[in-house]
Coordinates of C-alpha atoms in Angstrom, one line a residue:
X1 CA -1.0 35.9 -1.9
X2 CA -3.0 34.7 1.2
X3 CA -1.3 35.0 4.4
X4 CA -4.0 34.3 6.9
X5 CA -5.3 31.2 8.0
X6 CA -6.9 29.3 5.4
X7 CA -10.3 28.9 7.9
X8 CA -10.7 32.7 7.3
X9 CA -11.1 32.5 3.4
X10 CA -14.7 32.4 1.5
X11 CA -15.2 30.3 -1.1
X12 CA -13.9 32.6 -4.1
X13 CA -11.0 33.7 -2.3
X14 CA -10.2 29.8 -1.1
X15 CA -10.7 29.5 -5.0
X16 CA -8.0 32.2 -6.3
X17 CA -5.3 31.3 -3.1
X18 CA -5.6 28.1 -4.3
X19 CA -5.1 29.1 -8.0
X20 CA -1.9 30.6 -6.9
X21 CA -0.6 28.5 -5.1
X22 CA -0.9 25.8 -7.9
X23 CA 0.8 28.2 -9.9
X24 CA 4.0 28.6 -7.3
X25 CA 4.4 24.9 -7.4
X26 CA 4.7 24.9 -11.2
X27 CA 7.1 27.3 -11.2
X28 CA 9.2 25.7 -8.7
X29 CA 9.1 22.5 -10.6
X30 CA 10.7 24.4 -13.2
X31 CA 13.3 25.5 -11.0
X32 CA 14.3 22.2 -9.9
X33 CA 14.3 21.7 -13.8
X34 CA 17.1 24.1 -14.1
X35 CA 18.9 23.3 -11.4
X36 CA 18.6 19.7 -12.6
X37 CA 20.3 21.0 -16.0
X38 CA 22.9 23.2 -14.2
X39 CA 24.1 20.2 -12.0
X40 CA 24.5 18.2 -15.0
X41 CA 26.5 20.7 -16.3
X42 CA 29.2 20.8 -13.4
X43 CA 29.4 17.0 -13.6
X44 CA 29.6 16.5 -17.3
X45 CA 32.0 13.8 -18.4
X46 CA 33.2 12.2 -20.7
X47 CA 34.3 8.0 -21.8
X48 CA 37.9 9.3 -21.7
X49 CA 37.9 10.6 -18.3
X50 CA 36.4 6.4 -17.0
X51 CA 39.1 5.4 -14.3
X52 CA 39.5 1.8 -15.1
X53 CA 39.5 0.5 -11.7
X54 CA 36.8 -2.5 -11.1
X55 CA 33.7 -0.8 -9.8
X56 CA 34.6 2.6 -10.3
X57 CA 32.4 5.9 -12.1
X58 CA 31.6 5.7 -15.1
X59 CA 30.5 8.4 -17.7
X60 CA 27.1 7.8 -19.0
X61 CA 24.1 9.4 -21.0
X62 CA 20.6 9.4 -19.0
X63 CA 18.4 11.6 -21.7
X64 CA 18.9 10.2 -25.1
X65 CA 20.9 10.1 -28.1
X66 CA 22.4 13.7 -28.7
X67 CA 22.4 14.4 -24.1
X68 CA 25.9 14.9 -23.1
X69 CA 27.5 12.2 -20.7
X70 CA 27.7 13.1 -16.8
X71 CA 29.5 11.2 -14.1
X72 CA 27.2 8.2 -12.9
X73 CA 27.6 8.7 -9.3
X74 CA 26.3 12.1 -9.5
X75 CA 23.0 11.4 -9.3
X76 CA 23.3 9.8 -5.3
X77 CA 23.8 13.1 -3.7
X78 CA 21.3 15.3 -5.9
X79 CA 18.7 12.8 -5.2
X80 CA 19.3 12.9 -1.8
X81 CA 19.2 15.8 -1.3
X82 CA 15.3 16.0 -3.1
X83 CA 14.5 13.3 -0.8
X84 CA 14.5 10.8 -3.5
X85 CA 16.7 7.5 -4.4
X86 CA 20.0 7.7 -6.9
X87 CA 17.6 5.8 -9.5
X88 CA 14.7 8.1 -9.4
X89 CA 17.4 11.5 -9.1
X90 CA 19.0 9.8 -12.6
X91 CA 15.5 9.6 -14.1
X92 CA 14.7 13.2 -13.4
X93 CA 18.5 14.8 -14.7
X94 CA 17.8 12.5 -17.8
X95 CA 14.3 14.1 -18.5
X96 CA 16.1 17.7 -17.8
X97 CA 18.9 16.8 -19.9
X98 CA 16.3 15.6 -22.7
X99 CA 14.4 18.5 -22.8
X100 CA 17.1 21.1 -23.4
X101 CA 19.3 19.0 -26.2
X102 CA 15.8 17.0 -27.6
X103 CA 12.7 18.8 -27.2
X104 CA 13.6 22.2 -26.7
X105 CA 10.2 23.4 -28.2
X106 CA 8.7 21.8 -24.8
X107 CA 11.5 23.2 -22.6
X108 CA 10.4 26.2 -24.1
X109 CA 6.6 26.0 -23.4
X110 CA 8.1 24.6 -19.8
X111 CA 10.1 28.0 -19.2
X112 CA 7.7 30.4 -20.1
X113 CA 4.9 28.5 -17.6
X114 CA 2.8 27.4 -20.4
X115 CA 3.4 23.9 -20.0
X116 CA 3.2 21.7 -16.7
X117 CA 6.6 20.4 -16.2
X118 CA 5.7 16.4 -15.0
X119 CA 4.0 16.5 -18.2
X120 CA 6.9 17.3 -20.0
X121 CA 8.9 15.3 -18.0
X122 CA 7.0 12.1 -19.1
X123 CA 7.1 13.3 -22.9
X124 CA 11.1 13.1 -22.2
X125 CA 10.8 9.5 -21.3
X126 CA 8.9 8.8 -24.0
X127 CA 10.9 9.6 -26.3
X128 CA 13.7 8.1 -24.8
X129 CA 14.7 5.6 -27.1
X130 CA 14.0 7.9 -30.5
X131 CA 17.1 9.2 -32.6
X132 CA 17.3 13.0 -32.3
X133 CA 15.8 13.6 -35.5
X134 CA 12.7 11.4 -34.7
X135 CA 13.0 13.6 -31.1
X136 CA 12.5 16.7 -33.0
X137 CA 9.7 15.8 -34.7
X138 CA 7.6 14.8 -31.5
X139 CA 8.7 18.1 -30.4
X140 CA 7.4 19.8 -32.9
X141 CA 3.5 18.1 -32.8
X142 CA 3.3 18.2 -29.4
X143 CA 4.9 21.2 -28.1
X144 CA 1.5 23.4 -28.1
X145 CA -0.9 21.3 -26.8
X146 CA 0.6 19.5 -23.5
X147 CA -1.9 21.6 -21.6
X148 CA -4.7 22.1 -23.8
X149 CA -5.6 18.2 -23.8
X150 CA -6.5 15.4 -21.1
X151 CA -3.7 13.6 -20.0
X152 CA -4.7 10.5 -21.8
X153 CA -5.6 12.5 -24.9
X154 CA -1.6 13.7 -24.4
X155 CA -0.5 10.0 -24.4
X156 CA -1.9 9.1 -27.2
X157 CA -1.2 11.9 -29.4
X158 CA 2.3 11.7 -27.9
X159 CA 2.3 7.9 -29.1
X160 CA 1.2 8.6 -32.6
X161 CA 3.8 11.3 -33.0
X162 CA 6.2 8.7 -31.7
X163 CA 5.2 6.0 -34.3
X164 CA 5.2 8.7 -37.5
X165 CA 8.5 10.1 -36.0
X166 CA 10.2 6.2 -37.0
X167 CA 7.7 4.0 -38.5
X168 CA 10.5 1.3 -38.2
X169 CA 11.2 1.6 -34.7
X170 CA 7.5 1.3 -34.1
X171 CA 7.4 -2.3 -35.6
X172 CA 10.1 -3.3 -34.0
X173 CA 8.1 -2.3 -30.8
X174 CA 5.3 -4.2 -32.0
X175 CA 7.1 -7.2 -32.3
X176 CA 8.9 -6.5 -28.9
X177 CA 5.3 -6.4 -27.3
X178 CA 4.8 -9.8 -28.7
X179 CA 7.6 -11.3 -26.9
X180 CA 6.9 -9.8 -23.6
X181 CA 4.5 -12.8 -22.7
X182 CA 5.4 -13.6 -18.9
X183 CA 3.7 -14.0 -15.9
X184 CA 4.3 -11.0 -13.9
X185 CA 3.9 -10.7 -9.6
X186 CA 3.3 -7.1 -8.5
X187 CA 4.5 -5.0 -5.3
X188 CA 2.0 -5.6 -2.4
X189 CA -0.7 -3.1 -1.6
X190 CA -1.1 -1.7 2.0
X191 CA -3.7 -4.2 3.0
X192 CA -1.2 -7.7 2.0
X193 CA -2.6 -8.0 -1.7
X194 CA -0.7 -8.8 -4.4
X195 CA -1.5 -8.0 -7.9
X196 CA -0.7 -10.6 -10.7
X197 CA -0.6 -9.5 -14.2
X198 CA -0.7 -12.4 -17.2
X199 CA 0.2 -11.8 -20.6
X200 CA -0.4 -15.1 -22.5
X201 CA -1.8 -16.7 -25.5
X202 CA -6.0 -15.5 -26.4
X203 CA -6.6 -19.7 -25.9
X204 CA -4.5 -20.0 -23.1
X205 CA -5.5 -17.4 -21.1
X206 CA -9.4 -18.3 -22.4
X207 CA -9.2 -21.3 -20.7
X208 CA -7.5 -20.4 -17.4
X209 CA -10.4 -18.1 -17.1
X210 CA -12.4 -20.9 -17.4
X211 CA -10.7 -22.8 -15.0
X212 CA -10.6 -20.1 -12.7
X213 CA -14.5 -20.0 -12.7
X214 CA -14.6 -23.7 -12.2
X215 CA -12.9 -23.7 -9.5
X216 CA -15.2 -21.0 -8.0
X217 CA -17.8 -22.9 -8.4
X218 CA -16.7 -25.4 -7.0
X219 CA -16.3 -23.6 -3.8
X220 CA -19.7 -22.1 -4.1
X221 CA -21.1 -25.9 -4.1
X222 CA -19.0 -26.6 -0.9
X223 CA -20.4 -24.2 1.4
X224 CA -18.2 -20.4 0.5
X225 CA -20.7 -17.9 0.4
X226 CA -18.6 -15.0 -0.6
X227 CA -19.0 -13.4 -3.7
X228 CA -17.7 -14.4 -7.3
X229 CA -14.8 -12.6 -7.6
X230 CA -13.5 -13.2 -4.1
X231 CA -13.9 -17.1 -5.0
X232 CA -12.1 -16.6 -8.2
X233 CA -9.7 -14.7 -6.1
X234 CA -9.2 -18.0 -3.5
X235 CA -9.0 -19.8 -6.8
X236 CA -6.1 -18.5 -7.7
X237 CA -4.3 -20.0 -4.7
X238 CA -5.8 -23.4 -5.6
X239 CA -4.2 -23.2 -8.7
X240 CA -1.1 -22.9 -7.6
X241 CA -1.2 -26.5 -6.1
X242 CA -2.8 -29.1 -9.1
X243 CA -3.2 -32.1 -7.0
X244 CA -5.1 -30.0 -4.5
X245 CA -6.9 -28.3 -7.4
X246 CA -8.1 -31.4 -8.9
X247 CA -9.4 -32.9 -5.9
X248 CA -11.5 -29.2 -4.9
X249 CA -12.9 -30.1 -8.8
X250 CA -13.3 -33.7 -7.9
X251 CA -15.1 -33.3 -4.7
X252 CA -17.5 -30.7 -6.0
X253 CA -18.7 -32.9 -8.7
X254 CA -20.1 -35.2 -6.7
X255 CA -22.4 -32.8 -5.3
X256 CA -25.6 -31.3 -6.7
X257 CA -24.5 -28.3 -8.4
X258 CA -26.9 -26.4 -9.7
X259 CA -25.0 -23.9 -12.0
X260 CA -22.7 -25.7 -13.8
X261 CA -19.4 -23.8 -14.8
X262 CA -18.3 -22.4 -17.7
X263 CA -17.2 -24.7 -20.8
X264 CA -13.3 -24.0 -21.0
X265 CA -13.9 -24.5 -25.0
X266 CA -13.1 -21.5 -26.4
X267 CA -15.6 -19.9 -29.0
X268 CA -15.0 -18.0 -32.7
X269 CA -16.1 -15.1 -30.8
X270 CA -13.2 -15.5 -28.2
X271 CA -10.7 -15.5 -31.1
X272 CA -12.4 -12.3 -32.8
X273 CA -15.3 -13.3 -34.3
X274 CA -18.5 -10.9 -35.8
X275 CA -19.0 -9.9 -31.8
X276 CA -15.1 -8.2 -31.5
X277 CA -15.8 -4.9 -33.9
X278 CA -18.0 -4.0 -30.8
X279 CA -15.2 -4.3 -28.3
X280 CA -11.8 -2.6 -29.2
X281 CA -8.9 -3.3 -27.4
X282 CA -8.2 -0.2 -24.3
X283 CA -4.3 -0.3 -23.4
X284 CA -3.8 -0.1 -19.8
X285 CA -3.3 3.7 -18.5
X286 CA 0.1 3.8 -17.4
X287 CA 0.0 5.9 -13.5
X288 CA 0.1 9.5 -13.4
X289 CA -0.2 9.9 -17.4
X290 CA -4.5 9.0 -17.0
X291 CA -7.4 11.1 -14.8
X292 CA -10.9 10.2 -13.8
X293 CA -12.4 12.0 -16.6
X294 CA -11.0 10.0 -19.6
X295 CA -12.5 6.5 -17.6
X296 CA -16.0 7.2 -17.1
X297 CA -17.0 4.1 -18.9
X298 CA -16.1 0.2 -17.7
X299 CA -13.8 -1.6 -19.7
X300 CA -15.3 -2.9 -23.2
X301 CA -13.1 -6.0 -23.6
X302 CA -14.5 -9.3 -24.5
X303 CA -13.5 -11.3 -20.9
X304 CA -15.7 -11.3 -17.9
X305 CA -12.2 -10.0 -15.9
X306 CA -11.5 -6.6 -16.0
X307 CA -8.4 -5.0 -16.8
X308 CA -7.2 -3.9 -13.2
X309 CA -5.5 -1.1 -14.0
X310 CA -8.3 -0.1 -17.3
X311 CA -11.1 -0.4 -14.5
X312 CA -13.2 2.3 -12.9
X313 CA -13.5 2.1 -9.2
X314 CA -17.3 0.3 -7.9
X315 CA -18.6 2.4 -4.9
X316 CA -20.1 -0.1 -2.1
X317 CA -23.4 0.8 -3.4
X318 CA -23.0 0.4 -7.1
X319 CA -24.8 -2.9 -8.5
X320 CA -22.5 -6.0 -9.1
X321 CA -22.8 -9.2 -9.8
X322 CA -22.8 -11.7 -7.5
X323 CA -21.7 -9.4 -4.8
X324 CA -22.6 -10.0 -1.3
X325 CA -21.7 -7.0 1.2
X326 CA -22.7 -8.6 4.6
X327 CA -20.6 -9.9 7.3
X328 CA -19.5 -13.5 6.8
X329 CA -20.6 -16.2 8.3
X330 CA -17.5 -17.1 10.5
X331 CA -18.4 -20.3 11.7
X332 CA -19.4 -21.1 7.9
X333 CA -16.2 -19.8 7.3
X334 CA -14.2 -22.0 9.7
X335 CA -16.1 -24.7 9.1
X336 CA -15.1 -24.8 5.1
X337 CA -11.3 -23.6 5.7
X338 CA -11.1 -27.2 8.3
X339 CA -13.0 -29.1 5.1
X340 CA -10.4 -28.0 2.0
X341 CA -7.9 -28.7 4.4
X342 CA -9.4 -32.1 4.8
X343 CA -9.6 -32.2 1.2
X344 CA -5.9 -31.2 0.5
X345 CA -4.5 -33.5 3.1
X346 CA -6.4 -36.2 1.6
X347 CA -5.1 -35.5 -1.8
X348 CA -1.7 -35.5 -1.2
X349 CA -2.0 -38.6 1.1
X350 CA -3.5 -39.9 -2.1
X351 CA -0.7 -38.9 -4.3
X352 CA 1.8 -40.5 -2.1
X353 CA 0.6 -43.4 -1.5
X354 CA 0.1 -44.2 -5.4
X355 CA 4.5 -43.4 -5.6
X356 CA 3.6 -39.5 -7.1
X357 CA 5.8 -37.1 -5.9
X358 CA 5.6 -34.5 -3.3
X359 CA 4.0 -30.8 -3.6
X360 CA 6.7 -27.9 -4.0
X361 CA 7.9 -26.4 -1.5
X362 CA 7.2 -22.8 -0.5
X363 CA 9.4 -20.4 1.5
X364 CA 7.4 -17.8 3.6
X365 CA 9.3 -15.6 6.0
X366 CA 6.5 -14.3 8.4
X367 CA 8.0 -12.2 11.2
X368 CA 5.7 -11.9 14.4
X369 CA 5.5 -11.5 18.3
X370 CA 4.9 -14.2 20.5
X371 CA 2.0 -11.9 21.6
X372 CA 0.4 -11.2 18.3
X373 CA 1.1 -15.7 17.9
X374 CA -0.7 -16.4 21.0
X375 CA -3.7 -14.1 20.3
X376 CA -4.2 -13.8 16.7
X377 CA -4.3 -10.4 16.5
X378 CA -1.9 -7.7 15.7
X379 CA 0.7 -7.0 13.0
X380 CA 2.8 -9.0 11.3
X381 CA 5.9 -8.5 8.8
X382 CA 5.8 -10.9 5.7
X383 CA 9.3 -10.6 3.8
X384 CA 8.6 -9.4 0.3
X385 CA 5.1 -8.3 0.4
X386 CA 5.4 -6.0 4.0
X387 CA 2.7 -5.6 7.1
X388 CA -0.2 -7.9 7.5
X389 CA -2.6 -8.2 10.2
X390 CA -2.6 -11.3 12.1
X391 CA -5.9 -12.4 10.5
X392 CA -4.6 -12.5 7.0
X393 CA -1.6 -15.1 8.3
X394 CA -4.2 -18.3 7.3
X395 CA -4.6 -17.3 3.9
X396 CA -1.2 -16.6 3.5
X397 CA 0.3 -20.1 4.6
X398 CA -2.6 -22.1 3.7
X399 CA -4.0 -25.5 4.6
X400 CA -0.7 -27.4 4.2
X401 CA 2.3 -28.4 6.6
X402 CA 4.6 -26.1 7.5
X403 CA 7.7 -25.7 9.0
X404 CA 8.4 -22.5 12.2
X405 CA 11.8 -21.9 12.8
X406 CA 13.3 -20.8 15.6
X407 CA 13.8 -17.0 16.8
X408 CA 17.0 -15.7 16.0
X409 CA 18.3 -13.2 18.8
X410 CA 19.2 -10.1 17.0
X411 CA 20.7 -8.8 20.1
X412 CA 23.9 -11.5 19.7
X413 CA 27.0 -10.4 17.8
X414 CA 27.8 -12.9 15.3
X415 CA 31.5 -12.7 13.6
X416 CA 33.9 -14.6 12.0
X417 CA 37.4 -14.1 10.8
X418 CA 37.2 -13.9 7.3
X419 CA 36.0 -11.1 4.9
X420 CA 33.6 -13.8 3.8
X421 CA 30.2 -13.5 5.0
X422 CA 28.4 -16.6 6.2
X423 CA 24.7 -17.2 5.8
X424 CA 23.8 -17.1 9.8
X425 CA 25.5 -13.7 9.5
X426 CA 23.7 -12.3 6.1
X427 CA 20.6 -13.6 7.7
X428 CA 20.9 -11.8 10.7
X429 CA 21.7 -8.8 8.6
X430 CA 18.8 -8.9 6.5
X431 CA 16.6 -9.6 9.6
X432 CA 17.9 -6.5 11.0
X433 CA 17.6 -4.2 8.2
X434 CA 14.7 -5.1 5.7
X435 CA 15.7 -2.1 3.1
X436 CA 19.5 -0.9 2.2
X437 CA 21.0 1.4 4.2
X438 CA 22.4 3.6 1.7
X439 CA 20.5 7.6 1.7
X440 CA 17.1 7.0 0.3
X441 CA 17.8 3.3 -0.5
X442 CA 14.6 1.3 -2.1
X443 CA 16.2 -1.8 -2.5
X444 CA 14.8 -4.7 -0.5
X445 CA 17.8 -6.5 1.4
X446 CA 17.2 -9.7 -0.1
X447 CA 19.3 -12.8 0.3
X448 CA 21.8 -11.9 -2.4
X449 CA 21.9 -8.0 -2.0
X450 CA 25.9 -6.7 -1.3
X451 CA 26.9 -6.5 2.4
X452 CA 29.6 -3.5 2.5
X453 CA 32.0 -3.5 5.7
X454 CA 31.0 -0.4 7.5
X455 CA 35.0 -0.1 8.6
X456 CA 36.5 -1.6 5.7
X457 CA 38.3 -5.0 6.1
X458 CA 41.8 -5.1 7.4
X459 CA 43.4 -8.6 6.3
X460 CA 46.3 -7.7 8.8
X461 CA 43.5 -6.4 11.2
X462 CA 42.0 -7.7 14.3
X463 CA 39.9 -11.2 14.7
X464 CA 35.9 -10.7 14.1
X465 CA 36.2 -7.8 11.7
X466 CA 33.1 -9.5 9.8
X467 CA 30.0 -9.4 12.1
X468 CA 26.7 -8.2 11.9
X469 CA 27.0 -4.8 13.2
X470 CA 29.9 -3.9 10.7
X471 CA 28.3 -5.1 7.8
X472 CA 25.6 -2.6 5.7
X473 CA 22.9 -4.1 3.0
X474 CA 23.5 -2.3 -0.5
X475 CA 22.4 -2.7 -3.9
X476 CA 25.4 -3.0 -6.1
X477 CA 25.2 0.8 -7.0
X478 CA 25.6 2.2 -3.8
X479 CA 28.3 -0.5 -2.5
X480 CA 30.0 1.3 -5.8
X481 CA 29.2 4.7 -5.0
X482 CA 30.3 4.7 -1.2
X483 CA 33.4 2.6 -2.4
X484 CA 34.4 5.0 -5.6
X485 CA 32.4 7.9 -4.6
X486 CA 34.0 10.0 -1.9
X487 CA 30.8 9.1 0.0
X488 CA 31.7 8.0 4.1
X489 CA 29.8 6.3 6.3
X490 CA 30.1 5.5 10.0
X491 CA 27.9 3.3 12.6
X492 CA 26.5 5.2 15.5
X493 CA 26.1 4.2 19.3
X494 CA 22.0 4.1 18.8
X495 CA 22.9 1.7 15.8
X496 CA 22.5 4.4 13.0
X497 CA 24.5 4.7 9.8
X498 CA 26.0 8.7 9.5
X499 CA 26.5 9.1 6.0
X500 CA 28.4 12.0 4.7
X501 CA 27.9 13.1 0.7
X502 CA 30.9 14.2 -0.7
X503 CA 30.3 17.9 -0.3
X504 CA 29.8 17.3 3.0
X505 CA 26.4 16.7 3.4
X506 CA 25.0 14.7 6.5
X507 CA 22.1 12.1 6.3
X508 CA 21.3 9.3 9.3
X509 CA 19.7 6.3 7.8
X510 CA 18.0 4.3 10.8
X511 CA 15.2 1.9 10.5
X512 CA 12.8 5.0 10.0
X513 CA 13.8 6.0 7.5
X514 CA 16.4 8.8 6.4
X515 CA 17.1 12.7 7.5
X516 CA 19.0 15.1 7.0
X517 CA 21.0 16.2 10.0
X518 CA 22.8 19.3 9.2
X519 CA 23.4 22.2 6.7
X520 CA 26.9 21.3 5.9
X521 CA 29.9 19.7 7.6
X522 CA 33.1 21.7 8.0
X523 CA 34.8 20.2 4.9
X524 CA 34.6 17.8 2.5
X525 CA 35.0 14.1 3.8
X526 CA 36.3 11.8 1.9
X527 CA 35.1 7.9 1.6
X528 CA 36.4 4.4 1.9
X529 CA 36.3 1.2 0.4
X530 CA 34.5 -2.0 2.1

């Protein structure tokens, strides 16, 4: 082991530190491992034990059929004390749990270092669903290999062994696949991006494309210069608004276009003609189960859009099509965002006037400084999708009318008398604290999260008890945890929540985040109800 500065090391010796250090965190993951197993095994529990109060612990199984039950509410202090939330800490007991009563032939492999643990880990999850026998039989095929293969390689071999372990249950898979068609909105990126994933119908989704590309074109003929993608990525937001989107259409074809789009008519080759032997199907990589090395090549399915998540990443200098690199044009620019606008006011005016009915309305919560307002530059909050700089605010709200409400003065204590919460009140709440203010907390505080009385309601009490510095956002779970859990919590003078696990463990949730603030408290502290 290395104990000088890093800066001092050659090249081979950088090489072999590094080696062992790579080989300290392994074996530390499989100490968290065990003390994963031994905590479930001082909180095992069982049905019979349930106290049949409304809310109250439960006894449940997190690792699959033959994993003994453990008391729910266990998981909220182990996880935070890993730094991680009650969901996540359940996940990773579960995979523990599965790995010594499912796949001990991998727990094996685990122990003795000859198998990563996260890889294990996600074998556990895997297998989730499988009967023990079926279990056992994965175990047995994949035991020796977990880290003699690419992680892909593992996945699939994994998935195999899955299907011949309960041919049945695989079917029935199958045909669950086949009613998972949805429309499905992804978290935001760093930079404001959403991701939008679409699992449809071959025709339908055939001639969206082609809609899509129309609709790029169309913008291409009225003065956007940006690349294809990014038009087809604008197009998207057309879309969204058909009267608007027919108009864009309308307007370009009355121009000269001299690429016509693509015909939305779908062709044999589309539905699996001759052409699709040389393009097999690639399932998406799921994250952290793929690596670099196993996506060398671009995606070989039939549509001209690319799997995002199946897709190699394009270095700036890699050719593209219909890629343009160079600064925009921002008078262009601002000259084609005032003529849609035009375009989209006209439509509507159009629509209205001939008795159609009104576009939908959207509701955009855009939090912002009267600075960052007057300027156009800085950061801005956007509820459910996070930061955004100021520039990206136009995109966001678009061409049409809007509605700014007023600033709401966080600094005011709003209460009523009732252990009912008003909406001006949850508002203000949600305003104030964005994520849930349980330890490690990952729920967003949306409009219909729980609000838990800090000091729980007296009905006998004083006037006001309800108000927006006694109330806490959090997800039904940890409302039932604090309230069942022997977890307390109390509001400090800064405006900080003091939670104490109940083995008397100290966290401060404020809006940075969560710490730890102390070894241990002088006893145990028991909760309350809100």
């Amino acid at each position: 082991m290395f104990d000088g500065d890093v800066r001092e090391l050659d090249t081979a010796e950088l090489l072999s530190s590094t080696a062992e250090h790579h080989a300290e965190h392994r074996r530390l993951e499989v100490r968290l491992i065990v003390h994963a197993l031994r905590y479930a095994d001082l909180h095992h529990s069982t049905t019979h034990e349930r106290d049949e109060t409304p809310g109250s612990e439960r006894a449940i199984v997190l690792g699959g059929a033959g994993c003994p039950s453990i008391s729910e509410f266990a998981a909220a202090e182990f996880g935070a004390m890993m730094d991680m939330s009650a969901g996540a800490a359940a996940a990773f007991i579960g995979q523990a749990l599965a790995l010594r009563h499912r796949l001990p032939r991998i727990l094996a492999m685990v122990l003795n270092e000859e198998a990563t643990p996260w890889k294990a880990r996600q074998i556990a999850t895997a297998c989730l669903d499988l009967s023990e026998e079926a279990a056992a039989i994965v175990d047995r095929r994949v035991a020796g290999i977990i880290d003699s293969v690419t992680p892909l390689r593992l996945k699939k071999i994994v998935k195999a062994a899955i299907w011949q372990a309960d041919a049945a249950a695989a079917e029935a898979a199958s045909q669950q696949k086949a009613r998972e068609r949805g429309v499905y909105i992804g978290r935001s990126n760093d930079h404001g991006n959403k991701s939008v994933w679409i699992l449809a119908a071959s025709g339908d989704v055939i001639r969206f494309d082609a809609t899509v590309d129309a609709i790029a074109e169309a913008l291409k003929a009225l003065g956007d210069t940006s690349s294809l993608q990014r038009r087809r990525a604008k197009a998207v937001g057309i879309l969204a608004d058909p009267t608007y989107a027919a108009a864009v259409l309308a307007q370009a074809s009355s121009l000269s276009v001299s690429t016509p789009p693509r015909p939305a008519a779908p062709t044999s080759r589309d539905f699996g003609g001759p052409a699709e032997a040389e393009s097999p199907a690639v399932d998406p990589p799921e994250p952290g189960v793929d690596d670099e090395a196993d996506r060398d090549a671009p995606h070989p399915g039939q549509s001209e859009l690319p799997d995002p998540l199946d897709t190699p990443v394009r270095t700036r200098h890699e050719a593209c099509e219909d890629c343009d690199d160079s600064e925009p044009d921002r008078a262009a620019q601002r000259a084609l965002a005032a003529r849609l606008a035009q375009i989209k006011q006209q439509a509507h005016s159009n629509t209205m006037q001939s008795g159609g009915r009104s576009p939908g309305r959207t509701e955009v919560l855009v939090h912002l400084t009267d600075h960052t307002l007057a300027t156009g530059s800085g950061v801005l909050r956007v509820e459910g999708i996070g930061p955004m700089v100021a520039g990206q605010l136009g995109e966001l709200i678009g061409y049409g009318p809007y509605l700014v409400r007023p600033v709401i003065d966080l600094n005011d204590k709003v209460s009523v008398d009732a252990y009912e919460i008003p909406d001006r009140i949850r508002e203000r709440v949600a305003l104030t604290h964005p994520v849930e203010q349980f330890p490690f907390g990952t729920a967003e505080t949306t409009r219909r999260i729980d609000l838990d009385h800090i000091e729980p309601y007296d009905p006998t009490g004083p006037p006001g008890q309800t108000n927006s510095s006694n109330l806490a956002p959090l997800r039904r779970f940890s409302h039932r945890v604090k309230t069942h859990g022997r977890w307390s919590v109390r509001r400090l003078d800064d405006g900080a929540l003091e939670w104490a696990s109940p083995h008397g463990f100290r966290f401060r949730v404020d809006h940075t985040g969560t710490r730890r603030i102390d070894k241990l408290m002088a006893g145990s502290t028991s909760g309350a109800g809100g």
